[in-house]
PDB file of C-alpha atoms and ligand atoms in Angstrom:
ATOM      1  CA  MET A 188      27.353  20.205  -4.495  1.00 55.00           C
ATOM      2  CA  THR A 189      25.665  18.678  -1.643  1.00 70.00           C
ATOM      3  CA  GLU A 190      23.367  15.309  -3.294  1.00 85.00           C
ATOM      4  CA  ALA A 191      20.112  15.010  -1.572  1.00 96.00           C
ATOM      5  CA  ALA A 192      19.782  11.947   0.594  1.00 98.00           C
ATOM      6  CA  ILE A 193      16.784  11.050  -1.240  1.00 98.00           C
ATOM      7  CA  ARG A 194      15.118  12.596  -4.447  1.00 98.00           C
ATOM      8  CA  MET A 195      11.909  11.704  -5.787  1.00 98.00           C
ATOM      9  CA  ILE A 196      10.961  12.993  -8.858  1.00 98.00           C
ATOM     10  CA  GLY A 197       7.204  12.381 -10.669  1.00 98.00           C
ATOM     11  CA  VAL A 198       7.261   8.934  -9.227  1.00 98.00           C
ATOM     12  CA  ASN A 199       4.476   6.460 -10.048  1.00 98.00           C
ATOM     13  CA  LYS A 200       3.512   3.004  -8.948  1.00 98.00           C
ATOM     14  CA  TRP A 201       0.367   0.665  -9.770  1.00 98.00           C
ATOM     15  CA  TYR A 202      -0.482  -2.806  -7.827  1.00 98.00           C
ATOM     16  CA  GLY A 203      -2.077  -3.881 -11.176  1.00 97.00           C
ATOM     17  CA  GLU A 204      -4.378  -2.000 -11.774  1.00 96.00           C
ATOM     18  CA  PHE A 205      -4.620   0.100  -8.811  1.00 98.00           C
ATOM     19  CA  HIS A 206      -2.852   3.454  -8.550  1.00 98.00           C
ATOM     20  CA  ALA A 207      -0.646   3.219  -5.690  1.00 98.00           C
ATOM     21  CA  LEU A 208       1.927   6.889  -5.751  1.00 98.00           C
ATOM     22  CA  ARG A 209       0.664   9.174  -7.886  1.00 98.00           C
ATOM     23  CA  ASP A 210       3.281  11.688  -9.182  1.00 98.00           C
ATOM     24  CA  VAL A 211       4.851  11.843  -6.189  1.00 98.00           C
ATOM     25  CA  ASP A 212       8.061  14.531  -5.610  1.00 98.00           C
ATOM     26  CA  LEU A 213       9.888  14.661  -2.686  1.00 98.00           C
ATOM     27  CA  GLU A 214      13.286  15.636  -1.842  1.00 98.00           C
ATOM     28  CA  VAL A 215      14.886  14.858   1.701  1.00 98.00           C
ATOM     29  CA  ALA A 216      18.003  16.943   2.543  1.00 98.00           C
ATOM     30  CA  ARG A 217      20.574  14.747   4.739  1.00 97.00           C
ATOM     31  CA  GLY A 218      20.346  14.458   8.179  1.00 97.00           C
ATOM     32  CA  GLU A 219      16.031  15.798   7.596  1.00 98.00           C
ATOM     33  CA  LYS A 220      13.737  13.890   9.583  1.00 98.00           C
ATOM     34  CA  ILE A 221      10.613  13.600   7.712  1.00 98.00           C
ATOM     35  CA  VAL A 222       7.227  12.224   9.043  1.00 98.00           C
ATOM     36  CA  LEU A 223       4.784  10.604   6.925  1.00 98.00           C
ATOM     37  CA  CYS A 224       1.298   9.911   7.688  1.00 98.00           C
ATOM     38  CA  GLY A 225      -2.060   9.601   6.324  1.00 97.00           C
ATOM     39  CA  PRO A 226      -5.637   7.317   6.400  1.00 97.00           C
ATOM     40  CA  SER A 227      -4.641   3.566   5.862  1.00 96.00           C
ATOM     41  CA  GLY A 228      -4.415   2.727   2.583  1.00 97.00           C
ATOM     42  CA  SER A 229      -2.701   5.598   1.103  1.00 98.00           C
ATOM     43  CA  GLY A 230       0.615   4.731   0.062  1.00 98.00           C
ATOM     44  CA  LYS A 231       2.809   5.769   3.102  1.00 98.00           C
ATOM     45  CA  SER A 232       4.479   1.952   2.853  1.00 98.00           C
ATOM     46  CA  THR A 233       4.541   2.127  -0.742  1.00 98.00           C
ATOM     47  CA  LEU A 234       6.443   5.218  -0.859  1.00 98.00           C
ATOM     48  CA  ILE A 235       8.929   4.396   1.723  1.00 98.00           C
ATOM     49  CA  ARG A 236       9.109   0.577   0.347  1.00 98.00           C
ATOM     50  CA  CYS A 237      10.313   2.393  -3.227  1.00 98.00           C
ATOM     51  CA  VAL A 238      13.079   3.883  -1.437  1.00 97.00           C
ATOM     52  CA  ASN A 239      14.660   0.772  -0.853  1.00 94.00           C
ATOM     53  CA  ARG A 240      13.092  -1.042  -3.478  1.00 95.00           C
ATOM     54  CA  LEU A 241      11.224  -3.558  -1.533  1.00 96.00           C
ATOM     55  CA  GLU A 242       8.675  -2.073  -4.242  1.00 97.00           C
ATOM     56  CA  THR A 243       9.563  -0.820  -7.802  1.00 97.00           C
ATOM     57  CA  HIS A 244       7.927   1.870  -8.962  1.00 97.00           C
ATOM     58  CA  GLN A 245       6.345   2.634 -12.942  1.00 97.00           C
ATOM     59  CA  SER A 246       7.947   6.055 -13.769  1.00 97.00           C
ATOM     60  CA  GLY A 247       9.337   8.954 -12.355  1.00 98.00           C
ATOM     61  CA  ARG A 248      13.032   8.770 -10.616  1.00 98.00           C
ATOM     62  CA  ILE A 249      14.127   7.849  -7.454  1.00 98.00           C
ATOM     63  CA  VAL A 250      17.680   8.536  -6.192  1.00 98.00           C
ATOM     64  CA  VAL A 251      18.966   7.859  -3.160  1.00 97.00           C
ATOM     65  CA  ASP A 252      22.243   9.349  -1.769  1.00 95.00           C
ATOM     66  CA  GLY A 253      23.014   9.699  -5.660  1.00 95.00           C
ATOM     67  CA  VAL A 254      22.563   6.540  -6.937  1.00 96.00           C
ATOM     68  CA  GLU A 255      19.370   6.380  -8.933  1.00 97.00           C
ATOM     69  CA  LEU A 256      17.098   3.368  -8.553  1.00 97.00           C
ATOM     70  CA  THR A 257      16.795   1.212 -11.559  1.00 95.00           C
ATOM     71  CA  ASP A 258      16.320  -2.492 -13.114  1.00 93.00           C
ATOM     72  CA  ASP A 259      20.014  -2.724 -12.787  1.00 94.00           C
ATOM     73  CA  LEU A 260      21.321  -4.496  -9.230  1.00 93.00           C
ATOM     74  CA  ARG A 261      23.936  -3.444  -8.566  1.00 94.00           C
ATOM     75  CA  SER A 262      22.112   0.007  -7.858  1.00 94.00           C
ATOM     76  CA  VAL A 263      19.279  -1.985  -5.671  1.00 94.00           C
ATOM     77  CA  GLU A 264      22.686  -3.382  -3.889  1.00 93.00           C
ATOM     78  CA  GLU A 265      24.479  -0.093  -3.451  1.00 93.00           C
ATOM     79  CA  VAL A 266      21.105   1.752  -2.575  1.00 95.00           C
ATOM     80  CA  ARG A 267      20.453  -1.469   0.473  1.00 93.00           C
ATOM     81  CA  ARG A 268      23.739  -1.040   1.858  1.00 91.00           C
ATOM     82  CA  GLU A 269      23.125   2.907   2.404  1.00 94.00           C
ATOM     83  CA  VAL A 270      19.660   2.364   3.919  1.00 97.00           C
ATOM     84  CA  GLY A 271      17.905   0.647   6.950  1.00 97.00           C
ATOM     85  CA  MET A 272      14.344  -0.295   7.597  1.00 97.00           C
ATOM     86  CA  VAL A 273      12.426  -0.837  10.745  1.00 97.00           C
ATOM     87  CA  PHE A 274       9.228  -2.598  10.477  1.00 96.00           C
ATOM     88  CA  GLN A 275       5.945  -3.015  12.554  1.00 95.00           C
ATOM     89  CA  HIS A 276       6.603  -6.074  13.420  1.00 94.00           C
ATOM     90  CA  PHE A 277      10.371  -6.903  14.235  1.00 91.00           C
ATOM     91  CA  ASN A 278      11.065  -9.428  11.666  1.00 93.00           C
ATOM     92  CA  LEU A 279      13.931 -10.897  14.006  1.00 97.00           C
ATOM     93  CA  PHE A 280      15.162 -14.490  13.963  1.00 97.00           C
ATOM     94  CA  PRO A 281      13.376 -16.401  16.533  1.00 97.00           C
ATOM     95  CA  HIS A 282      16.206 -19.448  16.416  1.00 98.00           C
ATOM     96  CA  LEU A 283      19.362 -16.667  16.626  1.00 98.00           C
ATOM     97  CA  THR A 284      19.926 -14.672  20.068  1.00 98.00           C
ATOM     98  CA  VAL A 285      19.740 -10.983  19.673  1.00 98.00           C
ATOM     99  CA  LEU A 286      23.852 -10.411  18.988  1.00 98.00           C
ATOM    100  CA  GLU A 287      23.464 -13.174  16.467  1.00 98.00           C
ATOM    101  CA  ASN A 288      20.290 -11.375  14.845  1.00 98.00           C
ATOM    102  CA  CYS A 289      22.347  -8.228  14.707  1.00 98.00           C
ATOM    103  CA  MET A 290      25.910  -9.867  13.632  1.00 98.00           C
ATOM    104  CA  LEU A 291      23.916 -11.811  10.394  1.00 97.00           C
ATOM    105  CA  ALA A 292      23.819  -9.174   7.924  1.00 94.00           C
ATOM    106  CA  PRO A 293      27.363  -7.346   8.676  1.00 95.00           C
ATOM    107  CA  VAL A 294      29.062 -11.053   8.395  1.00 97.00           C
ATOM    108  CA  HIS A 295      26.843 -12.337   5.286  1.00 93.00           C
ATOM    109  CA  ALA A 296      26.345  -8.703   3.516  1.00 89.00           C
ATOM    110  CA  ARG A 297      29.395  -6.771   4.633  1.00 89.00           C
ATOM    111  CA  LYS A 298      31.813  -9.501   4.826  1.00 93.00           C
ATOM    112  CA  LEU A 299      32.978  -8.381   8.306  1.00 96.00           C
ATOM    113  CA  PRO A 300      34.578 -11.223  10.510  1.00 97.00           C
ATOM    114  CA  ARG A 301      33.143 -12.293  13.075  1.00 97.00           C
ATOM    115  CA  THR A 302      34.488 -10.390  16.056  1.00 97.00           C
ATOM    116  CA  GLU A 303      34.146  -7.247  14.797  1.00 97.00           C
ATOM    117  CA  ALA A 304      30.841  -7.691  13.597  1.00 97.00           C
ATOM    118  CA  GLU A 305      30.193  -8.882  17.224  1.00 98.00           C
ATOM    119  CA  ALA A 306      31.457  -5.675  18.677  1.00 98.00           C
ATOM    120  CA  VAL A 307      29.605  -3.811  15.956  1.00 97.00           C
ATOM    121  CA  ALA A 308      26.562  -5.172  17.570  1.00 98.00           C
ATOM    122  CA  LEU A 309      27.555  -4.877  21.285  1.00 98.00           C
ATOM    123  CA  HIS A 310      27.904  -1.202  20.234  1.00 97.00           C
ATOM    124  CA  TYR A 311      24.656  -0.339  18.753  1.00 97.00           C
ATOM    125  CA  LEU A 312      23.041  -2.486  21.057  1.00 98.00           C
ATOM    126  CA  GLU A 313      24.354  -0.966  23.800  1.00 97.00           C
ATOM    127  CA  LYS A 314      22.955   2.563  22.358  1.00 95.00           C
ATOM    128  CA  VAL A 315      19.530   1.311  22.029  1.00 96.00           C
ATOM    129  CA  ARG A 316      20.284   0.287  25.956  1.00 95.00           C
ATOM    130  CA  ILE A 317      20.072  -3.306  25.818  1.00 96.00           C
ATOM    131  CA  ALA A 318      23.096  -5.084  25.445  1.00 96.00           C
ATOM    132  CA  GLU A 319      22.196  -7.177  28.527  1.00 96.00           C
ATOM    133  CA  GLN A 320      19.968  -9.327  26.781  1.00 97.00           C
ATOM    134  CA  ALA A 321      22.425 -10.285  24.307  1.00 98.00           C
ATOM    135  CA  GLN A 322      22.383 -13.217  24.655  1.00 98.00           C
ATOM    136  CA  LYS A 323      18.880 -14.213  24.817  1.00 98.00           C
ATOM    137  CA  TYR A 324      16.535 -14.799  21.889  1.00 98.00           C
ATOM    138  CA  PRO A 325      13.608 -12.617  20.966  1.00 98.00           C
ATOM    139  CA  ALA A 326      10.845 -14.399  22.400  1.00 97.00           C
ATOM    140  CA  GLY A 327      12.267 -13.546  25.460  1.00 97.00           C
ATOM    141  CA  LEU A 328      12.302 -10.118  25.310  1.00 97.00           C
ATOM    142  CA  SER A 329       8.909  -7.913  25.571  1.00 96.00           C
ATOM    143  CA  GLY A 330       7.586  -6.127  22.357  1.00 96.00           C
ATOM    144  CA  GLY A 331       9.561  -2.748  23.048  1.00 97.00           C
ATOM    145  CA  GLN A 332      12.814  -4.672  23.317  1.00 97.00           C
ATOM    146  CA  GLN A 333      12.497  -6.369  20.210  1.00 97.00           C
ATOM    147  CA  GLN A 334      11.862  -3.252  18.108  1.00 97.00           C
ATOM    148  CA  ARG A 335      14.977  -2.029  19.540  1.00 97.00           C
ATOM    149  CA  VAL A 336      16.812  -4.838  18.782  1.00 98.00           C
ATOM    150  CA  ALA A 337      15.649  -4.306  15.540  1.00 98.00           C
ATOM    151  CA  ILE A 338      17.101  -0.781  15.760  1.00 98.00           C
ATOM    152  CA  ALA A 339      20.145  -1.526  16.669  1.00 98.00           C
ATOM    153  CA  ARG A 340      19.996  -4.489  14.022  1.00 98.00           C
ATOM    154  CA  ALA A 341      19.498  -1.928  11.051  1.00 97.00           C
ATOM    155  CA  LEU A 342      22.150   0.561  12.804  1.00 98.00           C
ATOM    156  CA  CYS A 343      24.998  -2.274  12.465  1.00 97.00           C
ATOM    157  CA  MET A 344      25.202  -1.908   9.145  1.00 96.00           C
ATOM    158  CA  LYS A 345      25.857   1.876   9.174  1.00 96.00           C
ATOM    159  CA  PRO A 346      23.093   2.897   7.391  1.00 97.00           C
ATOM    160  CA  LYS A 347      23.580   6.586   5.721  1.00 96.00           C
ATOM    161  CA  LEU A 348      18.908   6.546   6.221  1.00 98.00           C
ATOM    162  CA  MET A 349      16.900   5.040   8.217  1.00 98.00           C
ATOM    163  CA  LEU A 350      12.998   4.279   7.061  1.00 98.00           C
ATOM    164  CA  PHE A 351      10.833   3.369   9.898  1.00 98.00           C
ATOM    165  CA  ASP A 352       7.551   2.039   9.211  1.00 98.00           C
ATOM    166  CA  GLU A 353       4.826   2.144  11.606  1.00 98.00           C
ATOM    167  CA  PRO A 354       7.735   1.216  14.495  1.00 97.00           C
ATOM    168  CA  THR A 355       5.240   1.207  17.584  1.00 97.00           C
ATOM    169  CA  SER A 356       2.250   0.449  16.712  1.00 96.00           C
ATOM    170  CA  ALA A 357       2.086  -3.259  17.126  1.00 94.00           C
ATOM    171  CA  LEU A 358       3.665  -2.666  20.513  1.00 95.00           C
ATOM    172  CA  ASP A 359       1.348  -2.300  24.101  1.00 94.00           C
ATOM    173  CA  PRO A 360       0.954   1.168  24.768  1.00 93.00           C
ATOM    174  CA  GLU A 361       3.123   1.171  28.152  1.00 94.00           C
ATOM    175  CA  MET A 362       6.340   0.255  25.485  1.00 95.00           C
ATOM    176  CA  VAL A 363       5.931   2.874  22.608  1.00 97.00           C
ATOM    177  CA  LYS A 364       7.788   5.422  24.381  1.00 96.00           C
ATOM    178  CA  GLU A 365      11.189   3.160  24.836  1.00 96.00           C
ATOM    179  CA  VAL A 366      10.715   2.960  21.165  1.00 97.00           C
ATOM    180  CA  LEU A 367      10.242   6.500  20.424  1.00 98.00           C
ATOM    181  CA  ASP A 368      13.160   7.786  23.014  1.00 97.00           C
ATOM    182  CA  THR A 369      15.393   5.603  20.918  1.00 97.00           C
ATOM    183  CA  MET A 370      14.571   6.842  17.605  1.00 98.00           C
ATOM    184  CA  GLU A 371      15.176  10.540  19.002  1.00 97.00           C
ATOM    185  CA  ALA A 372      17.965   9.717  19.966  1.00 97.00           C
ATOM    186  CA  LEU A 373      19.383   8.590  16.932  1.00 97.00           C
ATOM    187  CA  ALA A 374      17.301  11.736  15.285  1.00 98.00           C
ATOM    188  CA  ARG A 375      19.580  13.951  17.826  1.00 97.00           C
ATOM    189  CA  GLU A 376      22.771  12.144  16.169  1.00 96.00           C
ATOM    190  CA  GLY A 377      22.009  13.250  13.047  1.00 97.00           C
ATOM    191  CA  MET A 378      20.220  10.503  10.999  1.00 98.00           C
ATOM    192  CA  THR A 379      18.295  10.903   8.268  1.00 98.00           C
ATOM    193  CA  MET A 380      15.245   9.451   9.120  1.00 98.00           C
ATOM    194  CA  MET A 381      12.038   8.583   7.006  1.00 98.00           C
ATOM    195  CA  VAL A 382       9.288   7.741   9.732  1.00 98.00           C
ATOM    196  CA  VAL A 383       5.767   6.315   8.915  1.00 98.00           C
ATOM    197  CA  THR A 384       3.964   6.791  12.075  1.00 97.00           C
ATOM    198  CA  HIS A 385       0.890   8.437  13.592  1.00 95.00           C
ATOM    199  CA  GLU A 386       2.700   9.448  17.200  1.00 96.00           C
ATOM    200  CA  MET A 387       2.122  13.024  16.711  1.00 95.00           C
ATOM    201  CA  GLY A 388       3.825  14.141  20.168  1.00 95.00           C
ATOM    202  CA  PHE A 389       7.016  12.220  17.816  1.00 97.00           C
ATOM    203  CA  ALA A 390       6.156  14.443  14.881  1.00 97.00           C
ATOM    204  CA  ARG A 391       6.288  17.501  16.743  1.00 96.00           C
ATOM    205  CA  GLN A 392       9.696  16.743  18.886  1.00 96.00           C
ATOM    206  CA  VAL A 393      11.714  15.180  15.955  1.00 98.00           C
ATOM    207  CA  ALA A 394      10.119  16.286  12.596  1.00 98.00           C
ATOM    208  CA  ASP A 395      11.402  18.986  10.324  1.00 98.00           C
ATOM    209  CA  ARG A 396       8.710  18.312   8.163  1.00 98.00           C
ATOM    210  CA  VAL A 397       5.823  16.055   8.296  1.00 98.00           C
ATOM    211  CA  ILE A 398       4.003  14.922   5.111  1.00 98.00           C
ATOM    212  CA  PHE A 399      -0.045  14.190   4.773  1.00 98.00           C
ATOM    213  CA  MET A 400      -0.708  11.532   2.055  1.00 98.00           C
ATOM    214  CA  ASP A 401      -4.172  10.392   0.440  1.00 98.00           C
ATOM    215  CA  GLN A 402      -4.991   8.447  -2.428  1.00 98.00           C
ATOM    216  CA  GLY A 403      -1.221   7.552  -3.417  1.00 98.00           C
ATOM    217  CA  GLN A 404      -0.143  11.687  -3.445  1.00 98.00           C
ATOM    218  CA  ILE A 405       1.218  13.732  -0.991  1.00 98.00           C
ATOM    219  CA  VAL A 406      -1.519  16.063  -0.054  1.00 98.00           C
ATOM    220  CA  GLU A 407       0.354  18.573   2.277  1.00 97.00           C
ATOM    221  CA  ILE A 408       3.969  18.823   3.668  1.00 98.00           C
ATOM    222  CA  GLY A 409       5.223  21.569   5.813  1.00 97.00           C
ATOM    223  CA  ALA A 410       6.851  21.994   9.256  1.00 97.00           C
ATOM    224  CA  PRO A 411       5.468  20.331  12.257  1.00 97.00           C
ATOM    225  CA  GLU A 412       4.808  23.864  13.319  1.00 95.00           C
ATOM    226  CA  ALA A 413       2.738  24.627  11.186  1.00 95.00           C
ATOM    227  CA  PHE A 414       1.223  21.458   9.952  1.00 96.00           C
ATOM    228  CA  PHE A 415      -0.108  20.835  12.990  1.00 95.00           C
ATOM    229  CA  THR A 416      -1.863  24.503  13.782  1.00 94.00           C
ATOM    230  CA  ALA A 417      -2.620  25.362  10.669  1.00 95.00           C
ATOM    231  CA  PRO A 418      -2.539  23.253   8.040  1.00 96.00           C
ATOM    232  CA  ARG A 419      -3.963  24.092   4.561  1.00 96.00           C
ATOM    233  CA  HIS A 420      -6.297  21.331   3.264  1.00 96.00           C
ATOM    234  CA  GLU A 421      -9.382  19.930   4.097  1.00 96.00           C
ATOM    235  CA  ARG A 422      -8.347  16.324   4.100  1.00 96.00           C
ATOM    236  CA  THR A 423      -5.478  17.598   6.072  1.00 96.00           C
ATOM    237  CA  LYS A 424      -7.462  18.638   8.881  1.00 96.00           C
ATOM    238  CA  SER A 425      -9.924  16.097   9.013  1.00 95.00           C
ATOM    239  CA  PHE A 426      -7.382  13.424   9.351  1.00 96.00           C
ATOM    240  CA  LEU A 427      -5.177  15.680  12.004  1.00 95.00           C
ATOM    241  CA  GLN A 428      -9.075  15.899  13.865  1.00 93.00           C
ATOM    242  CA  GLN A 429      -9.834  12.295  13.558  1.00 92.00           C
ATOM    243  CA  ILE A 430      -6.075  11.164  15.230  1.00 89.00           C
ATOM    244  CA  LEU A 431      -5.527  14.035  17.953  1.00 82.00           C
ATOM    245  CA  ARG A 432      -8.937  13.757  19.293  1.00 75.00           C
TER     246      ARG A 432
HETATM  247  N1  LIG B 571       1.119  -5.924  -2.632  1.00 90.60           N
HETATM  248  C1  LIG B 571       0.113  -5.512  -2.822  1.00 90.60           C
HETATM  249  N2  LIG B 571      -0.559  -5.765  -3.582  1.00 90.60           N
HETATM  250  C2  LIG B 571      -2.064  -5.283  -4.223  1.00 90.60           C
HETATM  251  N3  LIG B 571      -2.128  -3.712  -4.016  1.00 90.60           N
HETATM  252  C3  LIG B 571      -1.628  -3.048  -2.895  1.00 90.60           C
HETATM  253  C4  LIG B 571      -0.227  -3.957  -2.514  1.00 90.60           C
HETATM  254  N4  LIG B 571       0.368  -3.457  -1.614  1.00 90.60           N
HETATM  255  C5  LIG B 571      -0.721  -2.419  -0.994  1.00 90.60           C
HETATM  256  N5  LIG B 571      -1.541  -2.344  -1.756  1.00 90.60           N
HETATM  257  C6  LIG B 571      -2.634  -0.718  -1.773  1.00 90.60           C
HETATM  258  O1  LIG B 571      -1.808  -0.102  -2.041  1.00 90.60           O
HETATM  259  C7  LIG B 571      -2.932   0.831  -1.604  1.00 90.60           C
HETATM  260  C8  LIG B 571      -1.436   1.260  -0.016  1.00 90.60           C
HETATM  261  O2  LIG B 571      -0.972   0.653   0.282  1.00 90.60           O
HETATM  262  P1  LIG B 571       0.206   0.911   1.603  1.00 90.60           P
HETATM  263  O3  LIG B 571       0.969   1.435   0.839  1.00 90.60           O
HETATM  264  O4  LIG B 571       0.718  -0.538   2.383  1.00 90.60           O
HETATM  265  O5  LIG B 571      -0.642   2.337   2.491  1.00 90.60           O
HETATM  266  P2  LIG B 571      -0.613   2.847   3.759  1.00 90.60           P
HETATM  267  O6  LIG B 571       0.728   1.763   4.627  1.00 90.60           O
HETATM  268  O7  LIG B 571      -0.640   4.125   3.815  1.00 90.60           O
HETATM  269  O8  LIG B 571      -1.702   2.225   4.975  1.00 90.60           O
HETATM  270  C9  LIG B 571      -3.595  -0.219  -0.635  1.00 90.60           C
HETATM  271  O9  LIG B 571      -4.722   0.144  -0.945  1.00 90.60           O
HETATM  272  C10 LIG B 571      -3.398  -1.085  -0.425  1.00 90.60           C
HETATM  273  O10 LIG B 571      -4.559  -2.077  -0.790  1.00 90.60           O
HETATM  274 MG1  LIG B 572       1.295   1.058   5.902  1.00 90.60          MG
END
């Protein structure tokens, strides 16, 4: 039996009184690329942050690569080892070089010897086409370059799946493409990906399925072609009209 990459079954999450995720059911196959869109505050970040337990859910089940996320810290550690995450703000350490940023987690969390961690880091920096910047500090790089480093840093942990939370929305427009191209290359290599983005060109090109969320619920989910040309729900239609204007 092949286990799904992610299974969410009847997941609910509250922030205090606020019901942030409502009965979310979702199964993501291995190698599948999911794009998540929806208005601000609809729960997109909350949903993907629940997948590596940066947020905890209060009911329902979340199973990542066969491991159920529970209060047991071992399950959380196990899942986090397999899940890479890239945020809107790159969160690179400013006092470490690009190379050191990429070596940090492999050395400390995976206990890789430094020489080996360095080779891994250079390999992935090469992949995101930024190896020549390895000795620089983040501040010396453009936003697009920093985000590519952040992607390389996540890949250095050899994750089985990657979560992206609006990876291009803090970038100047001219840098969006280089980051999307990097993500597209990763997708082509077969990585399982969940991407919160409003880059609908990317969604059309790369996504196997697109999800529209509103008010903590998955309102609609479908293949990009159907999703964009024939959305079924009024809320999806009006959202798409706004962002595709
Ligand atoms: N730590 C938090 N405490 C309280 N409310 C939160 C917290 N994080 C998010 N929320 C609320 O949950 C809702 C969903 O947030 P979020 O998942 O960030 O939405 P999105 O990513 O779609 O913009 C929003 O109304 C937001 O204000
Ligand atoms: Mg968000």
